[in-house]
Amino acid sequence: GEIWKGRNVFSYGRNEGTGKVKSGTARPEVLDKLLATTERVLQEIDSVEYGLTDIQEYYSNTGALKVAAQNRKPANSGKKVVVSIVEAFGSPTETNTTVPVRNVEDVLRLEYRSKLLNPKWRDAMIEQGSGGAYEVSQRMTALIGWGATSHIDQFVFDQAAERYALDEDVASKLQKANPQAFKNVVRRLLEANGRGMWDSDSETLHKLRELYADADDLIEQVDSLY
């Protein structure tokens, strides 16, 4: 949240900045006031192809904005900043002219069930080889991003670990196709536990640490060949 704020404190206009190259003027006090009065963050999604869990811009901007606003609420106020998602990719009909607006947690839950945790989606990614493994890896990184800025259900982490790391056949295919991507999958799961997003048992964590060490060794062996 504070990183987002540091990058967005500048205002731009005709008389902003100094020197020949007009730059923005930092006004952190103005942004602080705006954030302190923010109660709801609205994010529009205009494409079925790319959702909240597909690209980093959503969690690094919308999610971080929500955290920055929440940080400026008194700790004992009980006020929570809400993120609402406007699904603008559907066309209104004569009988239904409304645009769906959902809580971010509901949208994330739906997307993870339909993509990352969906065996059909997983298998399709595996069939694509290195590129598919990379896509899986990117979504695991996005999972951590949303875990840091919103609420992610425990079952999402549980099933992600089961479907991509603890399934020996899947893990072998991912590691063979893209060792770096598989290493990142395991690293993100361990990071989720380390940052308190995911409460897993000691046996699972021990297995993940072994997989991470093996992945690291494999990458070193591959690098030594070049």
C-alpha positions as protocol buffer text, in pm:
chain_id: "A"
residue {
  index: 1
  type: GLY
  ca { x: 0 y: 0 z: 0 }
}
residue {
  index: 2
  type: GLU
  ca { x: 275 y: 247 z: 90 }
}
residue {
  index: 3
  type: ILE
  ca { x: 473 y: 161 z: -223 }
}
residue {
  index: 4
  type: TRP
  ca { x: 160 y: 239 z: -428 }
}
residue {
  index: 5
  type: LYS
  ca { x: 118 y: 568 z: -245 }
}
residue {
  index: 6
  type: GLY
  ca { x: 480 y: 667 z: -304 }
}
residue {
  index: 7
  type: ARG
  ca { x: 436 y: 617 z: -676 }
}
residue {
  index: 8
  type: ASN
  ca { x: 106 y: 803 z: -701 }
}
residue {
  index: 9
  type: VAL
  ca { x: 158 y: 1123 z: -501 }
}
residue {
  index: 10
  type: PHE
  ca { x: 224 y: 1338 z: -808 }
}
residue {
  index: 11
  type: SER
  ca { x: -21 y: 1577 z: -970 }
}
residue {
  index: 12
  type: TYR
  ca { x: 21 y: 1691 z: -1329 }
}
residue {
  index: 13
  type: GLY
  ca { x: -91 y: 2002 z: -1510 }
}
residue {
  index: 14
  type: ARG
  ca { x: 18 y: 2304 z: -1713 }
}
residue {
  index: 15
  type: ASN
  ca { x: 204 y: 2471 z: -1426 }
}
residue {
  index: 16
  type: GLU
  ca { x: 334 y: 2161 z: -1252 }
}
residue {
  index: 17
  type: GLY
  ca { x: 702 y: 2079 z: -1208 }
}
residue {
  index: 18
  type: THR
  ca { x: 1015 y: 2281 z: -1266 }
}
residue {
  index: 19
  type: GLY
  ca { x: 1279 y: 2316 z: -1535 }
}
residue {
  index: 20
  type: LYS
  ca { x: 1254 y: 2259 z: -1906 }
}
residue {
  index: 21
  type: VAL
  ca { x: 1100 y: 1917 z: -1865 }
}
residue {
  index: 22
  type: LYS
  ca { x: 770 y: 1959 z: -1685 }
}
residue {
  index: 23
  type: SER
  ca { x: 725 y: 1691 z: -1425 }
}
residue {
  index: 24
  type: GLY
  ca { x: 462 y: 1627 z: -1165 }
}
residue {
  index: 25
  type: THR
  ca { x: 451 y: 1787 z: -822 }
}
residue {
  index: 26
  type: ALA
  ca { x: 450 y: 1559 z: -520 }
}
residue {
  index: 27
  type: ARG
  ca { x: 148 y: 1628 z: -298 }
}
residue {
  index: 28
  type: PRO
  ca { x: 143 y: 1345 z: -42 }
}
residue {
  index: 29
  type: GLU
  ca { x: -78 y: 1543 z: 197 }
}
residue {
  index: 30
  type: VAL
  ca { x: -351 y: 1568 z: -68 }
}
residue {
  index: 31
  type: LEU
  ca { x: -337 y: 1197 z: -142 }
}
residue {
  index: 32
  type: ASP
  ca { x: -345 y: 1119 z: 229 }
}
residue {
  index: 33
  type: LYS
  ca { x: -668 y: 1316 z: 268 }
}
residue {
  index: 34
  type: LEU
  ca { x: -824 y: 1141 z: -29 }
}
residue {
  index: 35
  type: LEU
  ca { x: -723 y: 798 z: 98 }
}
residue {
  index: 36
  type: ALA
  ca { x: -850 y: 875 z: 448 }
}
residue {
  index: 37
  type: THR
  ca { x: -1199 y: 939 z: 311 }
}
residue {
  index: 38
  type: THR
  ca { x: -1203 y: 642 z: 73 }
}
residue {
  index: 39
  type: GLU
  ca { x: -1457 y: 376 z: 168 }
}
residue {
  index: 40
  type: ARG
  ca { x: -1490 y: 183 z: -156 }
}
residue {
  index: 41
  type: VAL
  ca { x: -1259 y: 113 z: -450 }
}
residue {
  index: 42
  type: LEU
  ca { x: -1425 y: 37 z: -783 }
}
residue {
  index: 43
  type: GLN
  ca { x: -1254 y: -167 z: -1054 }
}
residue {
  index: 44
  type: GLU
  ca { x: -1406 y: -227 z: -1396 }
}
residue {
  index: 45
  type: ILE
  ca { x: -1331 y: -546 z: -1590 }
}
residue {
  index: 46
  type: ASP
  ca { x: -1408 y: -510 z: -1959 }
}
residue {
  index: 47
  type: SER
  ca { x: -1275 y: -843 z: -2088 }
}
residue {
  index: 48
  type: VAL
  ca { x: -1371 y: -1205 z: -2033 }
}
residue {
  index: 49
  type: GLU
  ca { x: -1024 y: -1312 z: -2143 }
}
residue {
  index: 50
  type: TYR
  ca { x: -831 y: -1132 z: -1868 }
}
residue {
  index: 51
  type: GLY
  ca { x: -964 y: -1136 z: -1513 }
}
residue {
  index: 52
  type: LEU
  ca { x: -836 y: -1031 z: -1174 }
}
residue {
  index: 53
  type: THR
  ca { x: -612 y: -1334 z: -1139 }
}
residue {
  index: 54
  type: ASP
  ca { x: -456 y: -1316 z: -1486 }
}
residue {
  index: 55
  type: ILE
  ca { x: -241 y: -1002 z: -1477 }
}
residue {
  index: 56
  type: GLN
  ca { x: -52 y: -815 z: -1207 }
}
residue {
  index: 57
  type: GLU
  ca { x: -200 y: -471 z: -1272 }
}
residue {
  index: 58
  type: TYR
  ca { x: -517 y: -553 z: -1081 }
}
residue {
  index: 59
  type: TYR
  ca { x: -362 y: -651 z: -749 }
}
residue {
  index: 60
  type: SER
  ca { x: -68 y: -410 z: -775 }
}
residue {
  index: 61
  type: ASN
  ca { x: -299 y: -113 z: -837 }
}
residue {
  index: 62
  type: THR
  ca { x: -653 y: -188 z: -719 }
}
residue {
  index: 63
  type: GLY
  ca { x: -544 y: -413 z: -435 }
}
residue {
  index: 64
  type: ALA
  ca { x: -265 y: -180 z: -327 }
}
residue {
  index: 65
  type: LEU
  ca { x: -497 y: 124 z: -340 }
}
residue {
  index: 66
  type: LYS
  ca { x: -734 y: -56 z: -106 }
}
residue {
  index: 67
  type: VAL
  ca { x: -451 y: -129 z: 140 }
}
residue {
  index: 68
  type: ALA
  ca { x: -325 y: 230 z: 123 }
}
residue {
  index: 69
  type: ALA
  ca { x: -674 y: 357 z: 207 }
}
residue {
  index: 70
  type: GLN
  ca { x: -719 y: 101 z: 483 }
}
residue {
  index: 71
  type: ASN
  ca { x: -387 y: 206 z: 639 }
}
residue {
  index: 72
  type: ARG
  ca { x: -530 y: 553 z: 693 }
}
residue {
  index: 73
  type: LYS
  ca { x: -830 y: 433 z: 891 }
}
residue {
  index: 74
  type: PRO
  ca { x: -794 y: 437 z: 1272 }
}
residue {
  index: 75
  type: ALA
  ca { x: -705 y: 86 z: 1389 }
}
residue {
  index: 76
  type: ASN
  ca { x: -997 y: 76 z: 1633 }
}
residue {
  index: 77
  type: SER
  ca { x: -1254 y: 230 z: 1399 }
}
residue {
  index: 78
  type: GLY
  ca { x: -1376 y: -101 z: 1261 }
}
residue {
  index: 79
  type: LYS
  ca { x: -1409 y: 57 z: 916 }
}
residue {
  index: 80
  type: LYS
  ca { x: -1312 y: -161 z: 623 }
}
residue {
  index: 81
  type: VAL
  ca { x: -1236 y: -41 z: 273 }
}
residue {
  index: 82
  type: VAL
  ca { x: -1435 y: -247 z: 22 }
}
residue {
  index: 83
  type: VAL
  ca { x: -1336 y: -336 z: -332 }
}
residue {
  index: 84
  type: SER
  ca { x: -1620 y: -376 z: -581 }
}
residue {
  index: 85
  type: ILE
  ca { x: -1576 y: -527 z: -927 }
}
residue {
  index: 86
  type: VAL
  ca { x: -1787 y: -402 z: -1217 }
}
residue {
  index: 87
  type: GLU
  ca { x: -1818 y: -667 z: -1488 }
}
residue {
  index: 88
  type: ALA
  ca { x: -1868 y: -447 z: -1794 }
}
residue {
  index: 89
  type: PHE
  ca { x: -1800 y: -712 z: -2059 }
}
residue {
  index: 90
  type: GLY
  ca { x: -2160 y: -833 z: -2076 }
}
residue {
  index: 91
  type: SER
  ca { x: -2415 y: -668 z: -2302 }
}
residue {
  index: 92
  type: PRO
  ca { x: -2737 y: -541 z: -2137 }
}
residue {
  index: 93
  type: THR
  ca { x: -3060 y: -690 z: -2263 }
}
residue {
  index: 94
  type: GLU
  ca { x: -3412 y: -550 z: -2290 }
}
residue {
  index: 95
  type: THR
  ca { x: -3510 y: -730 z: -1971 }
}
residue {
  index: 96
  type: ASN
  ca { x: -3186 y: -672 z: -1781 }
}
residue {
  index: 97
  type: THR
  ca { x: -3012 y: -336 z: -1817 }
}
residue {
  index: 98
  type: THR
  ca { x: -2799 y: -362 z: -1502 }
}
residue {
  index: 99
  type: VAL
  ca { x: -2424 y: -426 z: -1494 }
}
residue {
  index: 100
  type: PRO
  ca { x: -2314 y: -685 z: -1235 }
}
residue {
  index: 101
  type: VAL
  ca { x: -2121 y: -544 z: -938 }
}
residue {
  index: 102
  type: ARG
  ca { x: -1957 y: -800 z: -708 }
}
residue {
  index: 103
  type: ASN
  ca { x: -1731 y: -803 z: -406 }
}
residue {
  index: 104
  type: VAL
  ca { x: -1368 y: -872 z: -497 }
}
residue {
  index: 105
  type: GLU
  ca { x: -1357 y: -1181 z: -272 }
}
residue {
  index: 106
  type: ASP
  ca { x: -1646 y: -1340 z: -462 }
}
residue {
  index: 107
  type: VAL
  ca { x: -1486 y: -1269 z: -799 }
}
residue {
  index: 108
  type: LEU
  ca { x: -1150 y: -1408 z: -687 }
}
residue {
  index: 109
  type: ARG
  ca { x: -1316 y: -1722 z: -550 }
}
residue {
  index: 110
  type: LEU
  ca { x: -1495 y: -1778 z: -882 }
}
residue {
  index: 111
  type: GLU
  ca { x: -1186 y: -1715 z: -1094 }
}
residue {
  index: 112
  type: TYR
  ca { x: -965 y: -1948 z: -893 }
}
residue {
  index: 113
  type: ARG
  ca { x: -1220 y: -2227 z: -913 }
}
residue {
  index: 114
  type: SER
  ca { x: -1265 y: -2185 z: -1287 }
}
residue {
  index: 115
  type: LYS
  ca { x: -897 y: -2143 z: -1379 }
}
residue {
  index: 116
  type: LEU
  ca { x: -607 y: -2211 z: -1143 }
}
residue {
  index: 117
  type: LEU
  ca { x: -783 y: -2487 z: -947 }
}
residue {
  index: 118
  type: ASN
  ca { x: -963 y: -2632 z: -1247 }
}
residue {
  index: 119
  type: PRO
  ca { x: -792 y: -2959 z: -1356 }
}
residue {
  index: 120
  type: LYS
  ca { x: -901 y: -2899 z: -1717 }
}
residue {
  index: 121
  type: TRP
  ca { x: -734 y: -2557 z: -1722 }
}
residue {
  index: 122
  type: ARG
  ca { x: -425 y: -2700 z: -1553 }
}
residue {
  index: 123
  type: ASP
  ca { x: -395 y: -2985 z: -1802 }
}
residue {
  index: 124
  type: ALA
  ca { x: -436 y: -2744 z: -2094 }
}
residue {
  index: 125
  type: MET
  ca { x: -149 y: -2534 z: -1958 }
}
residue {
  index: 126
  type: ILE
  ca { x: 71 y: -2840 z: -1914 }
}
residue {
  index: 127
  type: GLU
  ca { x: 8 y: -2941 z: -2276 }
}
residue {
  index: 128
  type: GLN
  ca { x: 150 y: -2604 z: -2386 }
}
residue {
  index: 129
  type: GLY
  ca { x: 489 y: -2688 z: -2239 }
}
residue {
  index: 130
  type: SER
  ca { x: 718 y: -2409 z: -2119 }
}
residue {
  index: 131
  type: GLY
  ca { x: 470 y: -2131 z: -2199 }
}
residue {
  index: 132
  type: GLY
  ca { x: 191 y: -2303 z: -2011 }
}
residue {
  index: 133
  type: ALA
  ca { x: 413 y: -2361 z: -1709 }
}
residue {
  index: 134
  type: TYR
  ca { x: 499 y: -1992 z: -1717 }
}
residue {
  index: 135
  type: GLU
  ca { x: 129 y: -1900 z: -1713 }
}
residue {
  index: 136
  type: VAL
  ca { x: 77 y: -2120 z: -1406 }
}
residue {
  index: 137
  type: SER
  ca { x: 376 y: -1956 z: -1238 }
}
residue {
  index: 138
  type: GLN
  ca { x: 245 y: -1606 z: -1311 }
}
residue {
  index: 139
  type: ARG
  ca { x: -91 y: -1687 z: -1155 }
}
residue {
  index: 140
  type: MET
  ca { x: 79 y: -1821 z: -844 }
}
residue {
  index: 141
  type: THR
  ca { x: 258 y: -1488 z: -813 }
}
residue {
  index: 142
  type: ALA
  ca { x: -75 y: -1308 z: -856 }
}
residue {
  index: 143
  type: LEU
  ca { x: -221 y: -1530 z: -583 }
}
residue {
  index: 144
  type: ILE
  ca { x: 36 y: -1390 z: -340 }
}
residue {
  index: 145
  type: GLY
  ca { x: -38 y: -1038 z: -459 }
}
residue {
  index: 146
  type: TRP
  ca { x: -408 y: -1078 z: -385 }
}
residue {
  index: 147
  type: GLY
  ca { x: -330 y: -1256 z: -59 }
}
residue {
  index: 148
  type: ALA
  ca { x: -137 y: -948 z: 51 }
}
residue {
  index: 149
  type: THR
  ca { x: -409 y: -702 z: -47 }
}
residue {
  index: 150
  type: SER
  ca { x: -733 y: -894 z: 1 }
}
residue {
  index: 151
  type: HIS
  ca { x: -870 y: -1215 z: 157 }
}
residue {
  index: 152
  type: ILE
  ca { x: -797 y: -1549 z: -9 }
}
residue {
  index: 153
  type: ASP
  ca { x: -976 y: -1861 z: 117 }
}
residue {
  index: 154
  type: GLN
  ca { x: -754 y: -2133 z: 260 }
}
residue {
  index: 155
  type: PHE
  ca { x: -890 y: -2391 z: 17 }
}
residue {
  index: 156
  type: VAL
  ca { x: -733 y: -2197 z: -271 }
}
residue {
  index: 157
  type: PHE
  ca { x: -383 y: -2246 z: -129 }
}
residue {
  index: 158
  type: ASP
  ca { x: -458 y: -2604 z: -24 }
}
residue {
  index: 159
  type: GLN
  ca { x: -577 y: -2708 z: -368 }
}
residue {
  index: 160
  type: ALA
  ca { x: -307 y: -2511 z: -550 }
}
residue {
  index: 161
  type: ALA
  ca { x: -46 y: -2706 z: -355 }
}
residue {
  index: 162
  type: GLU
  ca { x: -223 y: -3036 z: -424 }
}
residue {
  index: 163
  type: ARG
  ca { x: -272 y: -2977 z: -796 }
}
residue {
  index: 164
  type: TYR
  ca { x: 65 y: -2829 z: -891 }
}
residue {
  index: 165
  type: ALA
  ca { x: 332 y: -2926 z: -637 }
}
residue {
  index: 166
  type: LEU
  ca { x: 220 y: -3235 z: -446 }
}
residue {
  index: 167
  type: ASP
  ca { x: 85 y: -3418 z: -751 }
}
residue {
  index: 168
  type: GLU
  ca { x: 402 y: -3600 z: -860 }
}
residue {
  index: 169
  type: ASP
  ca { x: 298 y: -3639 z: -1224 }
}
residue {
  index: 170
  type: VAL
  ca { x: 202 y: -3274 z: -1264 }
}
residue {
  index: 171
  type: ALA
  ca { x: 511 y: -3153 z: -1075 }
}
residue {
  index: 172
  type: SER
  ca { x: 735 y: -3365 z: -1298 }
}
residue {
  index: 173
  type: LYS
  ca { x: 581 y: -3227 z: -1617 }
}
residue {
  index: 174
  type: LEU
  ca { x: 603 y: -2865 z: -1498 }
}
residue {
  index: 175
  type: GLN
  ca { x: 962 y: -2906 z: -1385 }
}
residue {
  index: 176
  type: LYS
  ca { x: 1062 y: -3067 z: -1712 }
}
residue {
  index: 177
  type: ALA
  ca { x: 888 y: -2802 z: -1920 }
}
residue {
  index: 178
  type: ASN
  ca { x: 1009 y: -2499 z: -1725 }
}
residue {
  index: 179
  type: PRO
  ca { x: 1223 y: -2551 z: -1413 }
}
residue {
  index: 180
  type: GLN
  ca { x: 1219 y: -2183 z: -1318 }
}
residue {
  index: 181
  type: ALA
  ca { x: 840 y: -2168 z: -1337 }
}
residue {
  index: 182
  type: PHE
  ca { x: 800 y: -2476 z: -1118 }
}
residue {
  index: 183
  type: LYS
  ca { x: 1046 y: -2337 z: -865 }
}
residue {
  index: 184
  type: ASN
  ca { x: 840 y: -2018 z: -847 }
}
residue {
  index: 185
  type: VAL
  ca { x: 520 y: -2217 z: -789 }
}
residue {
  index: 186
  type: VAL
  ca { x: 674 y: -2388 z: -487 }
}
residue {
  index: 187
  type: ARG
  ca { x: 839 y: -2068 z: -365 }
}
residue {
  index: 188
  type: ARG
  ca { x: 508 y: -1880 z: -370 }
}
residue {
  index: 189
  type: LEU
  ca { x: 337 y: -2151 z: -167 }
}
residue {
  index: 190
  type: LEU
  ca { x: 611 y: -2135 z: 95 }
}
residue {
  index: 191
  type: GLU
  ca { x: 590 y: -1756 z: 90 }
}
residue {
  index: 192
  type: ALA
  ca { x: 215 y: -1770 z: 149 }
}
residue {
  index: 193
  type: ASN
  ca { x: 272 y: -1974 z: 462 }
}
residue {
  index: 194
  type: GLY
  ca { x: 561 y: -1758 z: 578 }
}
residue {
  index: 195
  type: ARG
  ca { x: 355 y: -1440 z: 546 }
}
residue {
  index: 196
  type: GLY
  ca { x: 57 y: -1585 z: 730 }
}
residue {
  index: 197
  type: MET
  ca { x: -174 y: -1613 z: 428 }
}
residue {
  index: 198
  type: TRP
  ca { x: -188 y: -1992 z: 436 }
}
residue {
  index: 199
  type: ASP
  ca { x: -202 y: -2216 z: 742 }
}
residue {
  index: 200
  type: SER
  ca { x: -66 y: -2552 z: 629 }
}
residue {
  index: 201
  type: ASP
  ca { x: 49 y: -2861 z: 818 }
}
residue {
  index: 202
  type: SER
  ca { x: 416 y: -2937 z: 888 }
}
residue {
  index: 203
  type: GLU
  ca { x: 421 y: -3244 z: 660 }
}
residue {
  index: 204
  type: THR
  ca { x: 305 y: -3043 z: 358 }
}
residue {
  index: 205
  type: LEU
  ca { x: 555 y: -2766 z: 429 }
}
residue {
  index: 206
  type: HIS
  ca { x: 837 y: -3020 z: 466 }
}
residue {
  index: 207
  type: LYS
  ca { x: 748 y: -3171 z: 129 }
}
residue {
  index: 208
  type: LEU
  ca { x: 737 y: -2829 z: -34 }
}
residue {
  index: 209
  type: ARG
  ca { x: 1080 y: -2741 z: 107 }
}
residue {
  index: 210
  type: GLU
  ca { x: 1219 y: -3065 z: -38 }
}
residue {
  index: 211
  type: LEU
  ca { x: 1064 y: -2986 z: -376 }
}
residue {
  index: 212
  type: TYR
  ca { x: 1210 y: -2636 z: -367 }
}
residue {
  index: 213
  type: ALA
  ca { x: 1558 y: -2770 z: -288 }
}
residue {
  index: 214
  type: ASP
  ca { x: 1532 y: -3026 z: -569 }
}
residue {
  index: 215
  type: ALA
  ca { x: 1413 y: -2758 z: -813 }
}
residue {
  index: 216
  type: ASP
  ca { x: 1701 y: -2533 z: -714 }
}
residue {
  index: 217
  type: ASP
  ca { x: 1951 y: -2815 z: -768 }
}
residue {
  index: 218
  type: LEU
  ca { x: 1805 y: -2893 z: -1111 }
}
residue {
  index: 219
  type: ILE
  ca { x: 1832 y: -2531 z: -1221 }
}
residue {
  index: 220
  type: GLU
  ca { x: 2196 y: -2517 z: -1110 }
}
residue {
  index: 221
  type: GLN
  ca { x: 2269 y: -2832 z: -1310 }
}
residue {
  index: 222
  type: VAL
  ca { x: 2104 y: -2687 z: -1619 }
}
residue {
  index: 223
  type: ASP
  ca { x: 2290 y: -2356 z: -1580 }
}
residue {
  index: 224
  type: SER
  ca { x: 2622 y: -2537 z: -1549 }
}
residue {
  index: 225
  type: LEU
  ca { x: 2577 y: -2677 z: -1898 }
}
residue {
  index: 226
  type: TYR
  ca { x: 2595 y: -2332 z: -2056 }
}
